[in-house]
mmCIF file of C-alpha atoms in Angstrom:
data_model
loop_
_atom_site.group_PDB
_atom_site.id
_atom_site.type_symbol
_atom_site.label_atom_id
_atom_site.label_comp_id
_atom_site.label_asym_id
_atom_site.label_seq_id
_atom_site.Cartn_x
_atom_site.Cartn_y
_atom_site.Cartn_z
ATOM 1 C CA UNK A 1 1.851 18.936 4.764
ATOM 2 C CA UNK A 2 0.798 18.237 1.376
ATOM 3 C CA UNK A 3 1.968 14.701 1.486
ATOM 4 C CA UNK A 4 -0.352 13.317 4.149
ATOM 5 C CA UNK A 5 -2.959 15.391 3.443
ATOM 6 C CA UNK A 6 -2.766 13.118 0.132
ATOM 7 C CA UNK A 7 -2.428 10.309 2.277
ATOM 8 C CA UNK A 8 -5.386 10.904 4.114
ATOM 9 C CA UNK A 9 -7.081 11.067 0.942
ATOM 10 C CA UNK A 10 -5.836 7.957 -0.553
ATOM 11 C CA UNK A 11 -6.479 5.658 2.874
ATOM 12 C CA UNK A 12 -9.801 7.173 2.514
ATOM 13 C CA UNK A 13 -10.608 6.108 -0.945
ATOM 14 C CA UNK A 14 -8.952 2.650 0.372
ATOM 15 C CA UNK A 15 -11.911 1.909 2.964
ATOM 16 C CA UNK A 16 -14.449 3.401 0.992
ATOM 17 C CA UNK A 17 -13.318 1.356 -1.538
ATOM 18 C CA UNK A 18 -14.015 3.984 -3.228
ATOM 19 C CA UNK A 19 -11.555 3.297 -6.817
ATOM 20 C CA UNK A 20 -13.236 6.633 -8.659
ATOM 21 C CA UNK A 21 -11.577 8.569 -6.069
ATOM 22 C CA UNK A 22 -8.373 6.713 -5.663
ATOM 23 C CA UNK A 23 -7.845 6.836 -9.649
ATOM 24 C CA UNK A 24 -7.901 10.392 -9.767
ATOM 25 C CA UNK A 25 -4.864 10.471 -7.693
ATOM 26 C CA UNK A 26 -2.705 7.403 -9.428
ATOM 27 C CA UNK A 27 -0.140 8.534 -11.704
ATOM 28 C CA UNK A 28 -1.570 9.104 -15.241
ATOM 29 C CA UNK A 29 1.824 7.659 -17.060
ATOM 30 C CA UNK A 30 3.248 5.100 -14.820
ATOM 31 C CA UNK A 31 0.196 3.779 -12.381
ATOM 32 C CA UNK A 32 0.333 2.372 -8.942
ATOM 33 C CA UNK A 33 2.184 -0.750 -7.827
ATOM 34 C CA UNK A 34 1.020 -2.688 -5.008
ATOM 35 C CA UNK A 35 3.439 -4.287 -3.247
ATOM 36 C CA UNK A 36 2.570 -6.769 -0.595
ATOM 37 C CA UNK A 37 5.433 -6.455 1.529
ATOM 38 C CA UNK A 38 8.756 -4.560 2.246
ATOM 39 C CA UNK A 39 10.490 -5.454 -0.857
ATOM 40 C CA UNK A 40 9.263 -3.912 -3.762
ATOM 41 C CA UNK A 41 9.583 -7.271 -6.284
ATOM 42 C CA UNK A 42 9.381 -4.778 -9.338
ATOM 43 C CA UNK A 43 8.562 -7.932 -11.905
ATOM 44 C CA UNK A 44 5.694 -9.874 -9.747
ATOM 45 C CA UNK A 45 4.077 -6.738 -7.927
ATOM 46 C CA UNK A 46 1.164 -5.415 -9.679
ATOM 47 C CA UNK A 47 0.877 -2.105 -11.240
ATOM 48 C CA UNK A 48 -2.334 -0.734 -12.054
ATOM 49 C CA UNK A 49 -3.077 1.918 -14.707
ATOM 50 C CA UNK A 50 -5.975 4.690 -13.231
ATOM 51 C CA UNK A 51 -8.944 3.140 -16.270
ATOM 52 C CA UNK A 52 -8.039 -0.009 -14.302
ATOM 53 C CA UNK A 53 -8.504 0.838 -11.052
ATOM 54 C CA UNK A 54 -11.737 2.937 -12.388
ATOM 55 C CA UNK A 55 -12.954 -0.593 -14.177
ATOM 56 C CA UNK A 56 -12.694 -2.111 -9.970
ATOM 57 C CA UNK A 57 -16.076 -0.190 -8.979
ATOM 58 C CA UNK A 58 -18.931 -2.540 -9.872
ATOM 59 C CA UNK A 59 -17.927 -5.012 -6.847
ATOM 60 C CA UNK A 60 -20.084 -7.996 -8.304
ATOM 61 C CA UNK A 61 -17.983 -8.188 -11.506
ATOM 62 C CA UNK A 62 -14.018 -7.697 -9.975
ATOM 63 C CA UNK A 63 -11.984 -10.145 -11.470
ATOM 64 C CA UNK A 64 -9.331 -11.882 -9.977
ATOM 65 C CA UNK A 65 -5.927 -10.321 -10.328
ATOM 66 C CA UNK A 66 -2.182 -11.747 -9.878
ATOM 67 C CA UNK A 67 -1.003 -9.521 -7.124
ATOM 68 C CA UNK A 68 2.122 -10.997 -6.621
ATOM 69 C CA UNK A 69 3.616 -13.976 -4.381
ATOM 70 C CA UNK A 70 3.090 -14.407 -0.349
ATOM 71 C CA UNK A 71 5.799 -14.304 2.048
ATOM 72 C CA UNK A 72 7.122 -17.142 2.935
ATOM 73 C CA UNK A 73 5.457 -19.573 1.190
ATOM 74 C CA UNK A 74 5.856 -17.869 -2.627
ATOM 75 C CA UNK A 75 2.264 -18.770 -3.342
ATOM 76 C CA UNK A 76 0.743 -16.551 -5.769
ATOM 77 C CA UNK A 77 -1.457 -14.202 -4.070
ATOM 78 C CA UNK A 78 -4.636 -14.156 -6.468
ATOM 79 C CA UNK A 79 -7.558 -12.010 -5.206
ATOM 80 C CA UNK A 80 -10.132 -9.361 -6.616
ATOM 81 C CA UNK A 81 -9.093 -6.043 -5.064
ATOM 82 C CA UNK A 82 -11.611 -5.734 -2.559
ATOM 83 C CA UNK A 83 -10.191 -8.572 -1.226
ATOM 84 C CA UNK A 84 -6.306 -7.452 -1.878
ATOM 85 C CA UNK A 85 -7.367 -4.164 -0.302
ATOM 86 C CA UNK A 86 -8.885 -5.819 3.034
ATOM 87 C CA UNK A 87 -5.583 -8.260 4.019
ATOM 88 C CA UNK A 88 -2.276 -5.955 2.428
ATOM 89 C CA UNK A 89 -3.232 -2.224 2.239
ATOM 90 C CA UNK A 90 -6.098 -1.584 4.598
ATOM 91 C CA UNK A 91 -5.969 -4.337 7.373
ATOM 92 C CA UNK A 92 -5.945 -2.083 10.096
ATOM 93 C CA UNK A 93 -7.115 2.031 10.279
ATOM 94 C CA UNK A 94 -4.063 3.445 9.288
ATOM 95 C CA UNK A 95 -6.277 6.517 8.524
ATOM 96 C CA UNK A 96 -5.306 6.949 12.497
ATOM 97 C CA UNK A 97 -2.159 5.460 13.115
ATOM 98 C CA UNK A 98 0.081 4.881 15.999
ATOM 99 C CA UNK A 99 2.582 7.106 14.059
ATOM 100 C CA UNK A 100 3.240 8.720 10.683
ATOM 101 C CA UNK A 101 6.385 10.297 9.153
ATOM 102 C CA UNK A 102 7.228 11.677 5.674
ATOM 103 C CA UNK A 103 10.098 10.524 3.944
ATOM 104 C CA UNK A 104 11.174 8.408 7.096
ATOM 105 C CA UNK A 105 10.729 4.660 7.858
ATOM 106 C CA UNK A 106 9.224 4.111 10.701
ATOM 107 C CA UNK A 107 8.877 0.340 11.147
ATOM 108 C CA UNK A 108 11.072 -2.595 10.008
ATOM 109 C CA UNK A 109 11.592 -6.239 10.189
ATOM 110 C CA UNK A 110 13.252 -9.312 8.508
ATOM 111 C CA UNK A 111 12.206 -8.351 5.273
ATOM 112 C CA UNK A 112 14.484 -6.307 3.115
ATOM 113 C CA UNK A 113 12.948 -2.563 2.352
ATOM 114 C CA UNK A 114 14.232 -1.399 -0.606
ATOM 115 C CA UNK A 115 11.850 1.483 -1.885
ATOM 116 C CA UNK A 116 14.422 4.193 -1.863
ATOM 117 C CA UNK A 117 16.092 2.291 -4.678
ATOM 118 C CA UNK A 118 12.807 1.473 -6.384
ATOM 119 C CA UNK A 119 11.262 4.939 -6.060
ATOM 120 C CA UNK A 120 14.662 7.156 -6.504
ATOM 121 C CA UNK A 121 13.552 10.753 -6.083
ATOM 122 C CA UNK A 122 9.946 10.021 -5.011
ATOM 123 C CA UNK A 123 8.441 11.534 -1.834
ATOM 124 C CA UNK A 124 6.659 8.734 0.629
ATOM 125 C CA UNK A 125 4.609 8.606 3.652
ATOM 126 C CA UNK A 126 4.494 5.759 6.550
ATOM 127 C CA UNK A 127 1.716 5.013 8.545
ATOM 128 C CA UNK A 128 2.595 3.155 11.359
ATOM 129 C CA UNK A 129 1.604 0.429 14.456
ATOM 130 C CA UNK A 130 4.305 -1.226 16.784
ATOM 131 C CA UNK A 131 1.482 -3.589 17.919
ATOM 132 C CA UNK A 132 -1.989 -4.847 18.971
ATOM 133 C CA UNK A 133 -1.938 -7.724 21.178
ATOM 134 C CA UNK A 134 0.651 -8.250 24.143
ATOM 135 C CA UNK A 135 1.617 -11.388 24.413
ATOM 136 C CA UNK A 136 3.120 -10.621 20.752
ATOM 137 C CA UNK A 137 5.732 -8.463 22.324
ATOM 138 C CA UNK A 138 5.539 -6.266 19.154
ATOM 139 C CA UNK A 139 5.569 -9.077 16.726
ATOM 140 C CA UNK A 140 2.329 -7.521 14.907
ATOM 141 C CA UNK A 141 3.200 -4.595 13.788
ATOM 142 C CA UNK A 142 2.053 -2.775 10.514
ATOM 143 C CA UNK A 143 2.755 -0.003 8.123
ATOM 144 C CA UNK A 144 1.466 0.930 5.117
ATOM 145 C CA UNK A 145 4.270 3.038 2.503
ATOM 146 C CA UNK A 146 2.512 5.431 -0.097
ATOM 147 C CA UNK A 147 4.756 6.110 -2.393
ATOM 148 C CA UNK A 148 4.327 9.572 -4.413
ATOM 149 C CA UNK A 149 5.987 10.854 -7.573
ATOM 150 C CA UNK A 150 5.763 14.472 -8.707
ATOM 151 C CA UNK A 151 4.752 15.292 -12.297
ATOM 152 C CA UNK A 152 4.107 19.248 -13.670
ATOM 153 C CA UNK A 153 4.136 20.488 -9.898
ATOM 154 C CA UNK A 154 1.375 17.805 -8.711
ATOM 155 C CA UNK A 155 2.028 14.561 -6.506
ATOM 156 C CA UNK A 156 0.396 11.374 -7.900
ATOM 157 C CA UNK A 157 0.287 8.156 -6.068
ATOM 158 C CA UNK A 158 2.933 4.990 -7.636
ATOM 159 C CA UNK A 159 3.556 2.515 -4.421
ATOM 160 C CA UNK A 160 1.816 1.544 -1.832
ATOM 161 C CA UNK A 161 3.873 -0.907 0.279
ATOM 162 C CA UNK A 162 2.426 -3.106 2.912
ATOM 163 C CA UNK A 163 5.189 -4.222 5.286
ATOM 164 C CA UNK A 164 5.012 -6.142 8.577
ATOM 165 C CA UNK A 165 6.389 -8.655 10.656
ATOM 166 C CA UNK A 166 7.158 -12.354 8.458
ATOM 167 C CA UNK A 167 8.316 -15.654 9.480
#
């Protein structure tokens, strides 16, 4: 489908770290937020226009941006997107998951998922692992959401929502 060949495109971009390419598929009016976790927190989570995520490609000059607050702990999560990229969108290959769906959640945990209320009408893919190591029993699993929104008959990118397992 359309929808993950779009995701294939944006993981991609994600370990390339390649932000010219990403930026061509973020939505021109509204931008991509990045949310860290399960629950979109639609004040802290940080929403990036397309010039901004452009302005990321010169790695030796990224600044350090607000992402949003960690789970439990509610420290502010403060790192250049590189960085961001590495631990809460691209910390394992979802360009070959375990499992992917469209428009159906795949994993879940304690945290609460609300990105059908969030994203109301918008179309979304899920990448998915139920685990890596054992003696976890399951306990590290991972999915990455991308969130799409149509606009004049083309699909743009606006969430991508990093969810596993938290204490």
């Amino acid at each position: 489908s359309l929808l993950l060949q779009l995701t294939s495109e944006v993981l991609i971009s994600f370990k390339n770290k390649d932000y010219n390419a990403l930026a061509v598929i973020i939505h021109p009016e509204v931008g991509v937020r990045f949310s860290p976790y399960a629950y979109i927190d639609t004040v802290k989570d940080k929403v990036l226009s397309a010039a901004t995520i452009k302005e990321q490609v010169d790695t030796k000059k990224q600044p350090v941006i607000l992402w949003g607050t960690s789970d439990p702990a509610d420290e502010p999560i403060k790192k250049t997107i590189n960085n961001y990229v590495k631990e809460f969108v691209y910390d394992v290959d979802f360009l070959h998951p375990e499992k992917i769906k469209v428009n159906e959640f795949i994993g879940g945990g304690n945290t609460q998922n609300n990105l059908l209320t969030v994203y109301a009408g918008c179309d979304f893919t899920e990448s998915h692992f139920s685990g890596f190591d054992k003696k976890f029993e399951g306990m590290d699993w991972r999915s990455l959401r991308l969130v799409f929104k149509l606009k004049e008959g083309k699909y743009f990118l606006v969430g991508v929502v990093h969810d596993s397992w938290s204490t």
